[in-house]
Short mmCIF file of C-alpha atoms in Angstrom, two decimals:
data_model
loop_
_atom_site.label_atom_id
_atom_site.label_comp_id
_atom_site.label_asym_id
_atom_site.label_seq_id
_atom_site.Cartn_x
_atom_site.Cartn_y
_atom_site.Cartn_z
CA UNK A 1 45.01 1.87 -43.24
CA UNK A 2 41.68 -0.12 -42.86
CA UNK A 3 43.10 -3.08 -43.80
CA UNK A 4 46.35 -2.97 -42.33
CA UNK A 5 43.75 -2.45 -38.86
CA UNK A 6 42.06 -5.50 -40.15
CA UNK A 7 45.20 -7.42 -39.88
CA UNK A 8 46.38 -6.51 -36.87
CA UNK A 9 43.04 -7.25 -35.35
CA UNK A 10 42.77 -10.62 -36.78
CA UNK A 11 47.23 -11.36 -35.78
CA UNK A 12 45.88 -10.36 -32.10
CA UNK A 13 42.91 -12.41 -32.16
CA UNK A 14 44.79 -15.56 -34.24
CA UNK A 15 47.85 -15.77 -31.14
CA UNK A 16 45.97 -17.75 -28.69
CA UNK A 17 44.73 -20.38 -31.05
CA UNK A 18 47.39 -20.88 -33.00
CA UNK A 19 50.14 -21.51 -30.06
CA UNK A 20 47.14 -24.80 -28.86
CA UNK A 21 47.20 -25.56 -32.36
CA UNK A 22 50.96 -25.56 -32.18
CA UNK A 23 51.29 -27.31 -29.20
CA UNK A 24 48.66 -30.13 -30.14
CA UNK A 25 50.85 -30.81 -33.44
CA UNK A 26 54.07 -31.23 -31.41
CA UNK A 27 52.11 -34.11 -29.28
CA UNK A 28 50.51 -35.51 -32.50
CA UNK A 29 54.08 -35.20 -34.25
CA UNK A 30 55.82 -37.25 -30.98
CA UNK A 31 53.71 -39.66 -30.14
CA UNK A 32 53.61 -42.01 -33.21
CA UNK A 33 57.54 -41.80 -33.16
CA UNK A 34 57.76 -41.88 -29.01
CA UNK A 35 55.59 -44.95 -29.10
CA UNK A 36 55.52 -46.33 -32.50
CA UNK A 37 53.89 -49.79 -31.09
CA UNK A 38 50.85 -47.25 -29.63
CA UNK A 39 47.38 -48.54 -31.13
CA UNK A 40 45.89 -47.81 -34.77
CA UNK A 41 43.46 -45.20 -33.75
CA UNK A 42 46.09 -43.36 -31.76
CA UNK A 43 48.45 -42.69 -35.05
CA UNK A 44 45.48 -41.96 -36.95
CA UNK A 45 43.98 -39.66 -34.35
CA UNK A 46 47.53 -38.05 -34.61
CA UNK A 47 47.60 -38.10 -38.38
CA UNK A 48 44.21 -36.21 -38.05
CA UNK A 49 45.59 -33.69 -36.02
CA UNK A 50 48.65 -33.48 -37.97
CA UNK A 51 46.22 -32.21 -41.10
CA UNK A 52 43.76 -30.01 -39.08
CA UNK A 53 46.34 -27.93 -37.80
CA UNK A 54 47.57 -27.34 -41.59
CA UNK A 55 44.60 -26.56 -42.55
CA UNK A 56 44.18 -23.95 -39.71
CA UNK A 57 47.45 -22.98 -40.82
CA UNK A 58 46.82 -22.80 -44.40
CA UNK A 59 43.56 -20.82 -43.89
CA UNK A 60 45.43 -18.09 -41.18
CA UNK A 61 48.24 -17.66 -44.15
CA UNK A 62 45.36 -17.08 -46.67
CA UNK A 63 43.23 -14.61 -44.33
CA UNK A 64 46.54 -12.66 -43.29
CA UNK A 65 47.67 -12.50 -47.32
CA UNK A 66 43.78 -11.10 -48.24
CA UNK A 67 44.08 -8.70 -45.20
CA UNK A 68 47.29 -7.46 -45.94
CA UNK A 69 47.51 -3.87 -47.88
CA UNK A 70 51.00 -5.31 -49.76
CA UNK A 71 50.56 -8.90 -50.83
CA UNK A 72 54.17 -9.28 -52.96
CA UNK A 73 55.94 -8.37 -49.43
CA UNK A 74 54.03 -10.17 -47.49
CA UNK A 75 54.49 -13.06 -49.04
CA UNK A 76 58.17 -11.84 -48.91
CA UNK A 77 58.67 -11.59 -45.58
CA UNK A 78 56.49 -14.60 -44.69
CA UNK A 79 58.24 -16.73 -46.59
CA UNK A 80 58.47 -19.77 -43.75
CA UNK A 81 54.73 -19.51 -43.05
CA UNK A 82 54.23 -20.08 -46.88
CA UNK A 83 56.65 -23.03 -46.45
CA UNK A 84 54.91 -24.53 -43.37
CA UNK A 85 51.78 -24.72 -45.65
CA UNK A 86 53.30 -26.15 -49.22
CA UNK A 87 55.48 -28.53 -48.00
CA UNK A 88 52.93 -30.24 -45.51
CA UNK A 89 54.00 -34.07 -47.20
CA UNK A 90 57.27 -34.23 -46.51
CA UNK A 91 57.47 -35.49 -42.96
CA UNK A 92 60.93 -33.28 -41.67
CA UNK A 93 59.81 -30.18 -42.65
CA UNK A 94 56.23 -30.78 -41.03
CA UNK A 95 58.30 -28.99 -38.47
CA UNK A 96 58.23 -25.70 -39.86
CA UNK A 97 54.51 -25.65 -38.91
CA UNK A 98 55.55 -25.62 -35.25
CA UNK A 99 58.61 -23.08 -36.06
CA UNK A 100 56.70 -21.00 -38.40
CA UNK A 101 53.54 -20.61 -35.10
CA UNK A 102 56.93 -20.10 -32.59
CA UNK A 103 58.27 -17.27 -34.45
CA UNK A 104 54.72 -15.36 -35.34
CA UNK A 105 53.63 -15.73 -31.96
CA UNK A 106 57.04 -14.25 -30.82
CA UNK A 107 56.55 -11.29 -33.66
CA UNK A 108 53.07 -10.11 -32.14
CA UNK A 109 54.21 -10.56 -28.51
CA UNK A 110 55.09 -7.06 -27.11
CA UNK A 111 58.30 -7.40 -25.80
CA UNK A 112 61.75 -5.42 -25.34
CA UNK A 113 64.14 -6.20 -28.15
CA UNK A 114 67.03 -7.61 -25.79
CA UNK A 115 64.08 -10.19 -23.78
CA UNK A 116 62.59 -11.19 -27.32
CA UNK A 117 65.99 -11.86 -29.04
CA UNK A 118 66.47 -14.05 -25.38
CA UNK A 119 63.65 -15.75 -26.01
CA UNK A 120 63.72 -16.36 -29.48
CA UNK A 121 66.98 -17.90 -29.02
CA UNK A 122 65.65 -20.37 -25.67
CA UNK A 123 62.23 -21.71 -28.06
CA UNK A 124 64.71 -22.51 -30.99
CA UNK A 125 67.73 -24.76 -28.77
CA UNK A 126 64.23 -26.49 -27.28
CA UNK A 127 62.46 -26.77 -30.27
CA UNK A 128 65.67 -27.88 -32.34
CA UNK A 129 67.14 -30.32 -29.74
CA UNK A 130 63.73 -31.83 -29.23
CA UNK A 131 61.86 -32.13 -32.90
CA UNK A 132 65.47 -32.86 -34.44
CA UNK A 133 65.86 -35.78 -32.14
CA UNK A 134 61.98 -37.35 -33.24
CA UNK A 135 62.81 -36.33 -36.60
CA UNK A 136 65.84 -38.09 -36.74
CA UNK A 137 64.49 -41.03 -35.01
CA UNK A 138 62.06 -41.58 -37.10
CA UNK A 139 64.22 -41.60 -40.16
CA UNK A 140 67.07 -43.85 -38.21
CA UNK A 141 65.46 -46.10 -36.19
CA UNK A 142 64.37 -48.78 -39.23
CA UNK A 143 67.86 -48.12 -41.22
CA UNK A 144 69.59 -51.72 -41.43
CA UNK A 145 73.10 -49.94 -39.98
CA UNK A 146 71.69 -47.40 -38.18
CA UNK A 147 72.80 -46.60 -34.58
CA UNK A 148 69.98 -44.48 -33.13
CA UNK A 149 67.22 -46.82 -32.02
CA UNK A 150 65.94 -45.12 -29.25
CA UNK A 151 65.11 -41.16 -27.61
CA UNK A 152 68.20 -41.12 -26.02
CA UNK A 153 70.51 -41.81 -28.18
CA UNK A 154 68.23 -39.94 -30.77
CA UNK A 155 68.74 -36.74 -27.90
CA UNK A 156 72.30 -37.02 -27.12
CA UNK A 157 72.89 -37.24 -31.07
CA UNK A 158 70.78 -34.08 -31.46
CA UNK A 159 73.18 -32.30 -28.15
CA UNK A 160 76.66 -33.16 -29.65
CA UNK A 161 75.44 -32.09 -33.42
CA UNK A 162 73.59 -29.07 -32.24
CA UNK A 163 77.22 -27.83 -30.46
CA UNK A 164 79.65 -29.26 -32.80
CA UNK A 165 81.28 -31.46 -30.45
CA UNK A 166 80.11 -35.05 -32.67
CA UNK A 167 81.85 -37.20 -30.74
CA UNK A 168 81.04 -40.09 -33.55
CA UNK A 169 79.16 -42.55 -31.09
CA UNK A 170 75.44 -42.05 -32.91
CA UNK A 171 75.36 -40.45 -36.43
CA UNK A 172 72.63 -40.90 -39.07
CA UNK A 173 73.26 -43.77 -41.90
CA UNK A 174 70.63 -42.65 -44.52
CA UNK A 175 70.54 -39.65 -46.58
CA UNK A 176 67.95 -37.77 -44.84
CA UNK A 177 69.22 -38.06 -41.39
CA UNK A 178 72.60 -36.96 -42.80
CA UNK A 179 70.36 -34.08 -44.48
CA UNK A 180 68.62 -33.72 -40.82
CA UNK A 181 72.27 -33.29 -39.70
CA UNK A 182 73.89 -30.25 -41.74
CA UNK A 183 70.49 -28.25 -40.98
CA UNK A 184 71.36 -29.48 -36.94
CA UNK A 185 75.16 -28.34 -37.67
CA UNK A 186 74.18 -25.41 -39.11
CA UNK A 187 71.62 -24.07 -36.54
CA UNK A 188 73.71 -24.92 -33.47
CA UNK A 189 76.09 -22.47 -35.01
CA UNK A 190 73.97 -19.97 -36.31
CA UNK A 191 72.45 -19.53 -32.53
CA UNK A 192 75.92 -19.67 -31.41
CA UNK A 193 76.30 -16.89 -32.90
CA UNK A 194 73.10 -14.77 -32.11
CA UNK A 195 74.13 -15.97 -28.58
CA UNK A 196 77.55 -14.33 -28.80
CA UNK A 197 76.09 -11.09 -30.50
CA UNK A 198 73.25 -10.79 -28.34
CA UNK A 199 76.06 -10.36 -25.74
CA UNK A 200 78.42 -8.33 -27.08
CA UNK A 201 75.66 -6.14 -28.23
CA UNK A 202 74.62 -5.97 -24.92
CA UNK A 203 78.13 -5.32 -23.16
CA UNK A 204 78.29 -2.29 -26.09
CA UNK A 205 75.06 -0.77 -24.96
CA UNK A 206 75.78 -0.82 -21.35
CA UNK A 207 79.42 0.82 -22.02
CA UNK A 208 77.72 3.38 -24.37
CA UNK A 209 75.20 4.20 -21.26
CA UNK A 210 78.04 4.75 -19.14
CA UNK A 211 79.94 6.95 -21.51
CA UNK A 212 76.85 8.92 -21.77
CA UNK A 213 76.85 9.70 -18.18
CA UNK A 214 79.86 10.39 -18.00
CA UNK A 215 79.99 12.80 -20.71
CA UNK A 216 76.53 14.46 -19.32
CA UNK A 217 78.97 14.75 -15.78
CA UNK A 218 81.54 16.36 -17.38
CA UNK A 219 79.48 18.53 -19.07
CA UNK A 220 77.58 20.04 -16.30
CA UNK A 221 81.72 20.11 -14.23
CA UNK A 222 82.60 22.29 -17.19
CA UNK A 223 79.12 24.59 -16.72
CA UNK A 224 79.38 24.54 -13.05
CA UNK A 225 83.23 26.26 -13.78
CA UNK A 226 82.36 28.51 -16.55
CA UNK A 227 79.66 30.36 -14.06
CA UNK A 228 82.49 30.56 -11.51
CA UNK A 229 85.07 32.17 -13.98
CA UNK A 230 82.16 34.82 -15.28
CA UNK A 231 81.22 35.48 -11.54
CA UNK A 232 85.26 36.28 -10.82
CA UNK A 233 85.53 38.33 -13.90
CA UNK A 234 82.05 40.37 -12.66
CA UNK A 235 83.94 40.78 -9.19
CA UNK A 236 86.95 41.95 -10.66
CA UNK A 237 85.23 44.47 -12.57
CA UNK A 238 83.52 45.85 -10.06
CA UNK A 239 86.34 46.22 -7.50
CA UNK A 240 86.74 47.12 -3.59
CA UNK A 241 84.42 49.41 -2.06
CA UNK A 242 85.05 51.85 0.92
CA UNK A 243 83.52 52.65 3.39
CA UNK A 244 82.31 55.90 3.64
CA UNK A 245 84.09 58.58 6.63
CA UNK A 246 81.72 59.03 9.81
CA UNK A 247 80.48 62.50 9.96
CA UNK A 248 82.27 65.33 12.00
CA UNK A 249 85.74 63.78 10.89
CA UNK A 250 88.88 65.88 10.50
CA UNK A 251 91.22 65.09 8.02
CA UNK A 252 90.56 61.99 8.08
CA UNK A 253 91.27 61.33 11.91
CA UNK A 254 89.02 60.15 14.66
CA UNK A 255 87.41 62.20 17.06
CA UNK A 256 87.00 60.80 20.71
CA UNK A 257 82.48 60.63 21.12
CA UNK A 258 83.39 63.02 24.83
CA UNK A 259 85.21 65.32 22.84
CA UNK A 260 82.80 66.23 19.86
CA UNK A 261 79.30 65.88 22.14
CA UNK A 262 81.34 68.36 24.30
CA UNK A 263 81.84 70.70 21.15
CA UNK A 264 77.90 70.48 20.31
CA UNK A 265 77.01 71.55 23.22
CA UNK A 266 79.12 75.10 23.81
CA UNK A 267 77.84 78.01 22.00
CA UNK A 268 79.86 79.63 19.43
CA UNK A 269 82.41 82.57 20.83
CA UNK A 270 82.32 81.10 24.63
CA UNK A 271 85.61 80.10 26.03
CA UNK A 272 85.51 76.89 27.43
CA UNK A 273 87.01 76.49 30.89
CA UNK A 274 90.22 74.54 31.71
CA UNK A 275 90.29 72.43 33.66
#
């Protein structure tokens, strides 16, 4: 328990730091590809940057693995953090730095599930349409028959791959731009389809809310009648009641007020006159 508190701590503390670091290796990354004619202290001022911000991400990866309680599944279910620091050489997948800091800053952000997913989905079309175009770029722009010289054709490539349209005008020549490709292809459709689930799954959830309103309604309709049929049966039970017969009453008739005040007031065995 201490040390899963330990990790936390340091995850919370890490954030901040890490997105800079993240952001300063997507400027390092662009501009030697942006403006490859830029002076020789510029790329190597990038290249430094490049390697200080694997290093920072080498040494979080290390601290988080000694501060976690379950090593084996952490480095299970870090998997692309472990990635982002082995495969630091090979200049595509210097990307998954920048993914791997996107996604662990999005895993200790405290957000609802729906806005996460949301913005999960927004970083990766960004990140994807913008570090697949410099990657791509950077592997095309020297090829002898390659077609994407330039940003924009290296971002309108990276928009018709990402949604399957590939309307044929730019497409890489060598074998790692074609490799750059299938994982474009692939991810386009992949967030396709967290796109459509994220909305289906959101239509469902609304409709289920709705149901269970309806069904609370109905349920208290239903109450609100089952009192009414138990107060009807208690009024049946009980029946009618009558009044009870004023006092002084003779067989049952009515006696005029003049007449029976004039009775009350005679004596018994006097003989009333006539009138």
């Amino acid at each position: 328990m201490k040390e899963t508190s330990r990790l936390l701590l340091w995850e919370r503390r890490s954030q901040t730091p890490l997105l800079f670091l993240a952001v300063a290796f997507a400027v390092a990354y662009a501009v030697p590809i942006v403006v490859p004619d830029a002076e020789d202290r510029v790329h190597r001022l990038c290249t430094i940057t490049e390697w200080v911000v694997w290093a920072a991400f080498a040494a979080d990866y290390l601290v988080r693995l000694g501060l976690s309680p379950a090593r084996k599944a952490f480095v299970r279910t870090h998997w692309l953090d472990l990635a982002a620091v082995l495969l630091p050489l090979i200049q595509p997948l210097r990307l998954l730095r920048l993914v791997s800091t996107l996604m662990l800053v999005g895993r200790r952000a405290r957000m609802a599930p729906q806005v996460q997913l949301t913005t999960y989905v927004a970083g990766s079309v960004v990140g994807l349409l913008m570090f697949g175009s410099l990657a791509v770029l950077s592997v095309e722009r020297d090829a002898p028959e390659g077609n994407i010289k330039n940003l924009g054709d290296a971002v309108w490539w990276s928009f018709t791959t990402m949604t399957t349209v590939g309307y044929g005008d730019h497409s890489p020549t060598t074998g790692l731009g074609r490799v750059l490709a299938v994982g474009l292809m692939l991810s386009g459709i992949a967030l396709l389809g967290v796109v459509t689930a994220n909305i289906a799954a959101w239509f469902i959830a609304r409709f289920e809310r709705d149901d269970q309103v309806e069904r609370l309604q109905l349920a208290a309709v239903r109450e609100l009648q089952d009192e009414v049929r138990a107060l009807r049966a208690e009024v049946a039970r009980l029946g009618p009641c009558a009044p009870a017969p004023p006092a002084g009453a003779a067989g049952g008739g009515d006696v005029p007020p003049s007449r029976t005040s004039e009775s009350a007031a005679v004596p018994a065995g006097s003989t009333l006159p006539r009138p």
